[in-house]
């Protein structure tokens, strides 16, 4: 906060700024007045005017200046400056009255006069103002010492001045009381004022110290001139306008200048608390010597009387005795105070020593050179080294060389910072222990007499725990390989920095084929052991600079960092060789629980491209891995841009599929199932077709591939079943009694949203006999429980619904399903039928399967019979029914009814074959071998 029209008291005045200009003006005015007074001002009258009214004007300026400053918000000691204003006003009034007599009236000033009254009123306000500025003592003893110090100074000055001049002045005045009192009042008040100035010089408040010093200097100069004026020699020869007036003039201007022009140290430049200023010890010493100096002055006054041969005055003796008594009392108080302070200091030292010795932290004090001066006893327990052993050693010799540069840099930065803004700092480094190990030490550093205080503690366990937590957060807990987060960070590092733009960097995504079967057969513990062994093989197969990671489940990944080579084709060949070697390594048998377990590996490879993000690179590798699984598994697939296009297409198709059922875009077609013996239509197979709003017709192979999610597949299966049963019931009412077969997945059959009662209710609602429905069981999902599926199919057969095993001849679960499930119809897979004519191997396999079906008393249906040669071959093998383009493709309801009216399709002529029943044979209770069911 600043006074209006004045510079900031809290800021340093720059060299050559407004403060320097004010000082020059002040010095120039004082010097000009002094020169004029020295040469008599040119005329006696002008000397009287400048000596009287000039001094009055200077004192008035000081009074107005102090009054204005006391009214500003920046003033902290308003009463003191108001008192200084009153004191200066008294001096101004006294000089004005003095000038009235000498200049206006032209006669000598009477003694006593009104001017004497004003001059006598000058000292009391100044004395009280100095008391206000003084730093208040905190105890009663301090107040007593302050009073004793003032009396010691005042009594000593009184003794000396009485011996030199006052005694002579008192005798010269004779018996006249008023002149004697007036002659003694001036010097006595000056002595009191000087005593206060000296006593308070070492006790003034630290706030706005420069302004207070300037004010004290002005008052001291005024008191000095008063002392000279009261001496008999100068008083008898004094005339207004002489050189003595220049002292009073300068004292008044200094007091006027004090609150405005004095500089105050800015907060940032002040020494911090606890840091001693270089001048403080000298000032403290002078303050302590003040009583003894006062006693010495008193002694000089007495010696002067003795040496001069004068009779020792009673005033001198009385004053000297009181000074000695005050000195003795003061010393007694100081002695008691010192004893109390010594006791308190001892208690604090013991308390501090107990804290330091009992603290678990190590406290060390280092000199500016880095040498340890003190080490607390806790060093033995923390560092394993005695404190005496560490004292005198270099701090740098105890710090780990790799941490030394960082520590030195931090300490230099801390020492260069401002103490007020940064009193302490923290640093962490490794510290050599007594056993030679390196301990992680955290230290709080603060300044101490140019050196440093280090409060250190051992944080080795905390650092180890943090490192362990960091490791756990970035690594897979089972295999200890980097997890997805750390792998992504490693990929980002490979794509940025000095490796940015290296297209030789590749990411491999690896999936273990058949791992779920291991979990299902042998349990999760065996699966975990397999993952651990696979992770070990993967980590041993990659290079030192590469990264192997486990992303989750049975998915692994590898980052192959580029070597900077420019030949992209050669690099691709090299990485593909690495991937194939990993595939072979991961496909080797695993020893688990004393037996061998085999799994395969599907690997997708993607190479980095300029400006590619880690997410894009990992997504490309993931797409390539899924392409490898879709292409037959146990293979390596390189990412190609069309893979992403296919994913986009499938995503868009799946999004449109969600609303296709509700918007009526699905249609139901039926393909006739023909008896190979007679050519008659024995059944119809219901198939869904999707014609999108854009007019695109999708086959089941296309839209079923994008409806893999359970909810969408279940919804489509329920729609297909309900539409097929409803249309079959309508055809039966119109006289067309062909059986309808509906393909359903095992997951849908076990879905809680479609219980057994819902199928029975559906048949009842539409009025379709249960024997007119055949459920084609799709290839069994390995995650489905065979026990639950078997119970569900048995319940369906009890209702009269027939069960057909669809896609027989493909998949690993076909034989197991044939062995356990209640199957009535065996439906050969299209893959067997397509090569039955050209391939002798497939011919034998198909013939064998048909023979098994015949032996079990099952009907057989060949799917995908498209040419006459296949019809002849299958009929010769004993196949009973077929469906395919050799007879008819899928038909809409109108064409289907026309085909049912016709009732049969021509069968290619061949050798006579045994005639098989074309209708629907009656069902009999018993085993599968005793049951004849219609084809599906």
mmCIF file of N, CA, C and O in Angstrom, residues 308-364:
data_model
loop_
_atom_site.group_PDB
_atom_site.id
_atom_site.type_symbol
_atom_site.label_atom_id
_atom_site.label_comp_id
_atom_site.label_asym_id
_atom_site.label_seq_id
_atom_site.Cartn_x
_atom_site.Cartn_y
_atom_site.Cartn_z
ATOM 1 N N UNK A 308 39.266 19.286 38.271
ATOM 2 C CA UNK A 308 39.246 20.744 38.159
ATOM 3 C C UNK A 308 39.380 21.411 39.519
ATOM 4 O O UNK A 308 39.507 22.636 39.607
ATOM 5 N N UNK A 309 39.416 20.615 40.567
ATOM 6 C CA UNK A 309 39.580 21.179 41.907
ATOM 7 C C UNK A 309 38.314 21.766 42.472
ATOM 8 O O UNK A 309 38.359 22.476 43.478
ATOM 9 N N UNK A 310 37.185 21.501 41.806
ATOM 10 C CA UNK A 310 35.941 22.042 42.312
ATOM 11 C C UNK A 310 35.383 21.148 43.419
ATOM 12 O O UNK A 310 35.726 19.990 43.552
ATOM 13 N N UNK A 311 34.481 21.746 44.122
ATOM 14 C CA UNK A 311 33.756 20.981 45.133
ATOM 15 C C UNK A 311 32.703 20.124 44.437
ATOM 16 O O UNK A 311 32.005 20.591 43.534
ATOM 17 N N UNK A 312 32.660 18.893 44.850
ATOM 18 C CA UNK A 312 31.717 17.972 44.224
ATOM 19 C C UNK A 312 30.305 18.417 44.577
ATOM 20 O O UNK A 312 29.945 18.538 45.753
ATOM 21 N N UNK A 313 29.500 18.668 43.544
ATOM 22 C CA UNK A 313 28.149 19.172 43.728
ATOM 23 C C UNK A 313 27.235 18.052 44.234
ATOM 24 O O UNK A 313 27.383 16.880 43.880
ATOM 25 N N UNK A 314 26.255 18.462 45.080
ATOM 26 C CA UNK A 314 25.321 17.475 45.601
ATOM 27 C C UNK A 314 24.469 16.850 44.490
ATOM 28 O O UNK A 314 24.098 15.685 44.559
ATOM 29 N N UNK A 315 24.153 17.647 43.469
ATOM 30 C CA UNK A 315 23.363 17.105 42.341
ATOM 31 C C UNK A 315 24.147 16.014 41.630
ATOM 32 O O UNK A 315 23.608 14.963 41.271
ATOM 33 N N UNK A 316 25.448 16.245 41.464
ATOM 34 C CA UNK A 316 26.270 15.251 40.785
ATOM 35 C C UNK A 316 26.337 13.959 41.602
ATOM 36 O O UNK A 316 26.214 12.848 41.075
ATOM 37 N N UNK A 317 26.522 14.137 42.947
ATOM 38 C CA UNK A 317 26.615 12.945 43.789
ATOM 39 C C UNK A 317 25.302 12.170 43.779
ATOM 40 O O UNK A 317 25.280 10.942 43.642
ATOM 41 N N UNK A 318 24.181 12.928 43.952
ATOM 42 C CA UNK A 318 22.875 12.253 43.968
ATOM 43 C C UNK A 318 22.580 11.552 42.638
ATOM 44 O O UNK A 318 22.138 10.392 42.619
ATOM 45 N N UNK A 319 22.860 12.240 41.548
ATOM 46 C CA UNK A 319 22.608 11.650 40.229
ATOM 47 C C UNK A 319 23.497 10.434 40.006
ATOM 48 O O UNK A 319 23.055 9.384 39.504
ATOM 49 N N UNK A 320 24.792 10.546 40.379
ATOM 50 C CA UNK A 320 25.699 9.424 40.206
ATOM 51 C C UNK A 320 25.269 8.204 40.998
ATOM 52 O O UNK A 320 25.356 7.061 40.530
ATOM 53 N N UNK A 321 24.801 8.472 42.253
ATOM 54 C CA UNK A 321 24.349 7.332 43.071
ATOM 55 C C UNK A 321 23.144 6.634 42.440
ATOM 56 O O UNK A 321 23.058 5.399 42.432
ATOM 57 N N UNK A 322 22.198 7.426 41.955
ATOM 58 C CA UNK A 322 21.011 6.807 41.321
ATOM 59 C C UNK A 322 21.386 6.054 40.057
ATOM 60 O O UNK A 322 20.807 4.991 39.747
ATOM 61 N N UNK A 323 22.384 6.575 39.333
ATOM 62 C CA UNK A 323 22.829 5.863 38.128
ATOM 63 C C UNK A 323 23.455 4.529 38.498
ATOM 64 O O UNK A 323 23.175 3.490 37.884
ATOM 65 N N UNK A 324 24.298 4.545 39.560
ATOM 66 C CA UNK A 324 24.921 3.292 39.993
ATOM 67 C C UNK A 324 23.871 2.313 40.503
ATOM 68 O O UNK A 324 23.910 1.108 40.210
ATOM 69 N N UNK A 325 22.895 2.849 41.273
ATOM 70 C CA UNK A 325 21.830 1.978 41.773
ATOM 71 C C UNK A 325 21.019 1.378 40.619
ATOM 72 O O UNK A 325 20.682 0.178 40.628
ATOM 73 N N UNK A 326 20.720 2.211 39.623
ATOM 74 C CA UNK A 326 19.974 1.707 38.458
ATOM 75 C C UNK A 326 20.770 0.637 37.721
ATOM 76 O O UNK A 326 20.216 -0.370 37.252
ATOM 77 N N UNK A 327 22.111 0.849 37.641
ATOM 78 C CA UNK A 327 22.949 -0.130 36.970
ATOM 79 C C UNK A 327 22.952 -1.456 37.718
ATOM 80 O O UNK A 327 22.865 -2.532 37.128
ATOM 81 N N UNK A 328 23.016 -1.368 39.080
ATOM 82 C CA UNK A 328 23.016 -2.597 39.877
ATOM 83 C C UNK A 328 21.694 -3.341 39.732
ATOM 84 O O UNK A 328 21.646 -4.566 39.561
ATOM 85 N N UNK A 329 20.604 -2.570 39.797
ATOM 86 C CA UNK A 329 19.283 -3.212 39.657
ATOM 87 C C UNK A 329 19.134 -3.859 38.280
ATOM 88 O O UNK A 329 18.635 -4.977 38.154
ATOM 89 N N UNK A 330 19.596 -3.110 37.289
ATOM 90 C CA UNK A 330 19.489 -3.656 35.920
ATOM 91 C C UNK A 330 20.306 -4.929 35.777
ATOM 92 O O UNK A 330 19.868 -5.907 35.160
ATOM 93 N N UNK A 331 21.495 -4.937 36.331
ATOM 94 C CA UNK A 331 22.327 -6.126 36.260
ATOM 95 C C UNK A 331 21.689 -7.299 37.000
ATOM 96 O O UNK A 331 21.768 -8.457 36.559
ATOM 97 N N UNK A 332 21.048 -6.991 38.148
ATOM 98 C CA UNK A 332 20.365 -8.062 38.864
ATOM 99 C C UNK A 332 19.222 -8.650 38.043
ATOM 100 O O UNK A 332 19.039 -9.876 37.978
ATOM 101 N N UNK A 333 18.454 -7.764 37.420
ATOM 102 C CA UNK A 333 17.356 -8.248 36.569
ATOM 103 C C UNK A 333 17.900 -9.073 35.410
ATOM 104 O O UNK A 333 17.371 -10.147 35.081
ATOM 105 N N UNK A 334 18.961 -8.575 34.775
ATOM 106 C CA UNK A 334 19.541 -9.301 33.649
ATOM 107 C C UNK A 334 20.103 -10.643 34.097
ATOM 108 O O UNK A 334 20.022 -11.640 33.371
ATOM 109 N N UNK A 335 20.674 -10.669 35.326
ATOM 110 C CA UNK A 335 21.216 -11.938 35.831
ATOM 111 C C UNK A 335 20.092 -12.963 36.012
ATOM 112 O O UNK A 335 20.225 -14.129 35.611
ATOM 113 N N UNK A 336 19.005 -12.517 36.638
ATOM 114 C CA UNK A 336 17.870 -13.430 36.819
ATOM 115 C C UNK A 336 17.296 -13.875 35.471
ATOM 116 O O UNK A 336 16.931 -15.042 35.284
ATOM 117 N N UNK A 337 17.226 -12.901 34.581
ATOM 118 C CA UNK A 337 16.704 -13.242 33.242
ATOM 119 C C UNK A 337 17.623 -14.227 32.539
ATOM 120 O O UNK A 337 17.162 -15.177 31.881
ATOM 121 N N UNK A 338 18.936 -14.030 32.681
ATOM 122 C CA UNK A 338 19.890 -14.957 32.054
ATOM 123 C C UNK A 338 19.797 -16.349 32.661
ATOM 124 O O UNK A 338 19.911 -17.365 31.963
ATOM 125 N N UNK A 339 19.582 -16.391 34.000
ATOM 126 C CA UNK A 339 19.438 -17.706 34.633
ATOM 127 C C UNK A 339 18.200 -18.433 34.104
ATOM 128 O O UNK A 339 18.233 -19.624 33.791
ATOM 129 N N UNK A 340 17.097 -17.664 33.990
ATOM 130 C CA UNK A 340 15.866 -18.274 33.458
ATOM 131 C C UNK A 340 16.054 -18.714 32.009
ATOM 132 O O UNK A 340 15.608 -19.801 31.610
ATOM 133 N N UNK A 341 16.719 -17.866 31.240
ATOM 134 C CA UNK A 341 16.946 -18.219 29.839
ATOM 135 C C UNK A 341 17.857 -19.438 29.719
ATOM 136 O O UNK A 341 17.652 -20.296 28.856
ATOM 137 N N UNK A 342 18.884 -19.480 30.608
ATOM 138 C CA UNK A 342 19.791 -20.633 30.558
ATOM 139 C C UNK A 342 19.057 -21.921 30.902
ATOM 140 O O UNK A 342 19.244 -22.958 30.250
ATOM 141 N N UNK A 343 18.184 -21.835 31.888
ATOM 142 C CA UNK A 343 17.397 -23.016 32.262
ATOM 143 C C UNK A 343 16.452 -23.421 31.125
ATOM 144 O O UNK A 343 16.326 -24.614 30.795
ATOM 145 N N UNK A 344 15.797 -22.424 30.534
ATOM 146 C CA UNK A 344 14.891 -22.722 29.417
ATOM 147 C C UNK A 344 15.662 -23.301 28.232
ATOM 148 O O UNK A 344 15.191 -24.232 27.568
ATOM 149 N N UNK A 345 16.851 -22.721 27.969
ATOM 150 C CA UNK A 345 17.660 -23.220 26.869
ATOM 151 C C UNK A 345 18.098 -24.654 27.125
ATOM 152 O O UNK A 345 18.108 -25.488 26.202
ATOM 153 N N UNK A 346 18.456 -24.966 28.365
ATOM 154 C CA UNK A 346 18.852 -26.339 28.685
ATOM 155 C C UNK A 346 17.687 -27.304 28.490
ATOM 156 O O UNK A 346 17.858 -28.414 27.969
ATOM 157 N N UNK A 347 16.482 -26.874 28.922
ATOM 158 C CA UNK A 347 15.312 -27.725 28.725
ATOM 159 C C UNK A 347 15.044 -27.956 27.238
ATOM 160 O O UNK A 347 14.756 -29.080 26.800
ATOM 161 N N UNK A 348 15.114 -26.874 26.453
ATOM 162 C CA UNK A 348 14.883 -27.013 25.013
ATOM 163 C C UNK A 348 15.951 -27.883 24.359
ATOM 164 O O UNK A 348 15.664 -28.683 23.468
ATOM 165 N N UNK A 349 17.207 -27.718 24.836
ATOM 166 C CA UNK A 349 18.271 -28.532 24.266
ATOM 167 C C UNK A 349 18.059 -30.010 24.594
ATOM 168 O O UNK A 349 18.245 -30.878 23.734
ATOM 169 N N UNK A 350 17.659 -30.294 25.849
ATOM 170 C CA UNK A 350 17.376 -31.685 26.204
ATOM 171 C C UNK A 350 16.200 -32.238 25.412
ATOM 172 O O UNK A 350 16.207 -33.395 24.974
ATOM 173 N N UNK A 351 15.184 -31.384 25.253
ATOM 174 C CA UNK A 351 14.021 -31.803 24.474
ATOM 175 C C UNK A 351 14.418 -32.075 23.025
ATOM 176 O O UNK A 351 14.020 -33.095 22.432
ATOM 177 N N UNK A 352 15.213 -31.170 22.470
ATOM 178 C CA UNK A 352 15.662 -31.352 21.094
ATOM 179 C C UNK A 352 16.535 -32.601 20.963
ATOM 180 O O UNK A 352 16.390 -33.380 20.026
ATOM 181 N N UNK A 353 17.408 -32.800 21.934
ATOM 182 C CA UNK A 353 18.288 -33.964 21.885
ATOM 183 C C UNK A 353 17.469 -35.252 21.980
ATOM 184 O O UNK A 353 17.743 -36.238 21.286
ATOM 185 N N UNK A 354 16.427 -35.240 22.815
ATOM 186 C CA UNK A 354 15.576 -36.429 22.930
ATOM 187 C C UNK A 354 14.841 -36.696 21.626
ATOM 188 O O UNK A 354 14.720 -37.842 21.187
ATOM 189 N N UNK A 355 14.357 -35.615 21.011
ATOM 190 C CA UNK A 355 13.657 -35.790 19.738
ATOM 191 C C UNK A 355 14.589 -36.325 18.665
ATOM 192 O O UNK A 355 14.235 -37.236 17.905
ATOM 193 N N UNK A 356 15.792 -35.756 18.601
ATOM 194 C CA UNK A 356 16.734 -36.164 17.560
ATOM 195 C C UNK A 356 17.189 -37.598 17.769
ATOM 196 O O UNK A 356 17.215 -38.418 16.844
ATOM 197 N N UNK A 357 17.546 -37.925 19.031
ATOM 198 C CA UNK A 357 18.051 -39.269 19.297
ATOM 199 C C UNK A 357 16.955 -40.321 19.235
ATOM 200 O O UNK A 357 17.214 -41.473 18.895
ATOM 201 N N UNK A 358 15.716 -39.947 19.556
ATOM 202 C CA UNK A 358 14.629 -40.910 19.509
ATOM 203 C C UNK A 358 13.933 -40.986 18.172
ATOM 204 O O UNK A 358 13.066 -41.842 17.973
ATOM 205 N N UNK A 359 14.270 -40.112 17.250
ATOM 206 C CA UNK A 359 13.600 -40.107 15.949
ATOM 207 C C UNK A 359 14.108 -41.264 15.084
ATOM 208 O O UNK A 359 15.294 -41.624 15.123
ATOM 209 N N UNK A 360 13.186 -41.833 14.323
ATOM 210 C CA UNK A 360 13.587 -42.892 13.394
ATOM 211 C C UNK A 360 14.215 -42.322 12.133
ATOM 212 O O UNK A 360 14.838 -43.060 11.368
ATOM 213 N N UNK A 361 14.041 -41.027 11.909
ATOM 214 C CA UNK A 361 14.675 -40.373 10.766
ATOM 215 C C UNK A 361 16.110 -39.984 11.115
ATOM 216 O O UNK A 361 16.434 -39.707 12.277
ATOM 217 N N UNK A 362 16.931 -39.959 10.102
ATOM 218 C CA UNK A 362 18.329 -39.562 10.276
ATOM 219 C C UNK A 362 18.448 -38.075 9.982
ATOM 220 O O UNK A 362 18.063 -37.619 8.900
ATOM 221 N N UNK A 363 18.952 -37.312 10.957
ATOM 222 C CA UNK A 363 19.141 -35.874 10.788
ATOM 223 C C UNK A 363 20.621 -35.618 10.586
ATOM 224 O O UNK A 363 21.457 -35.997 11.425
ATOM 225 N N UNK A 364 20.939 -34.969 9.463
ATOM 226 C CA UNK A 364 22.334 -34.672 9.131
ATOM 227 C C UNK A 364 22.466 -33.185 8.816
ATOM 228 O O UNK A 364 21.567 -32.594 8.208
#
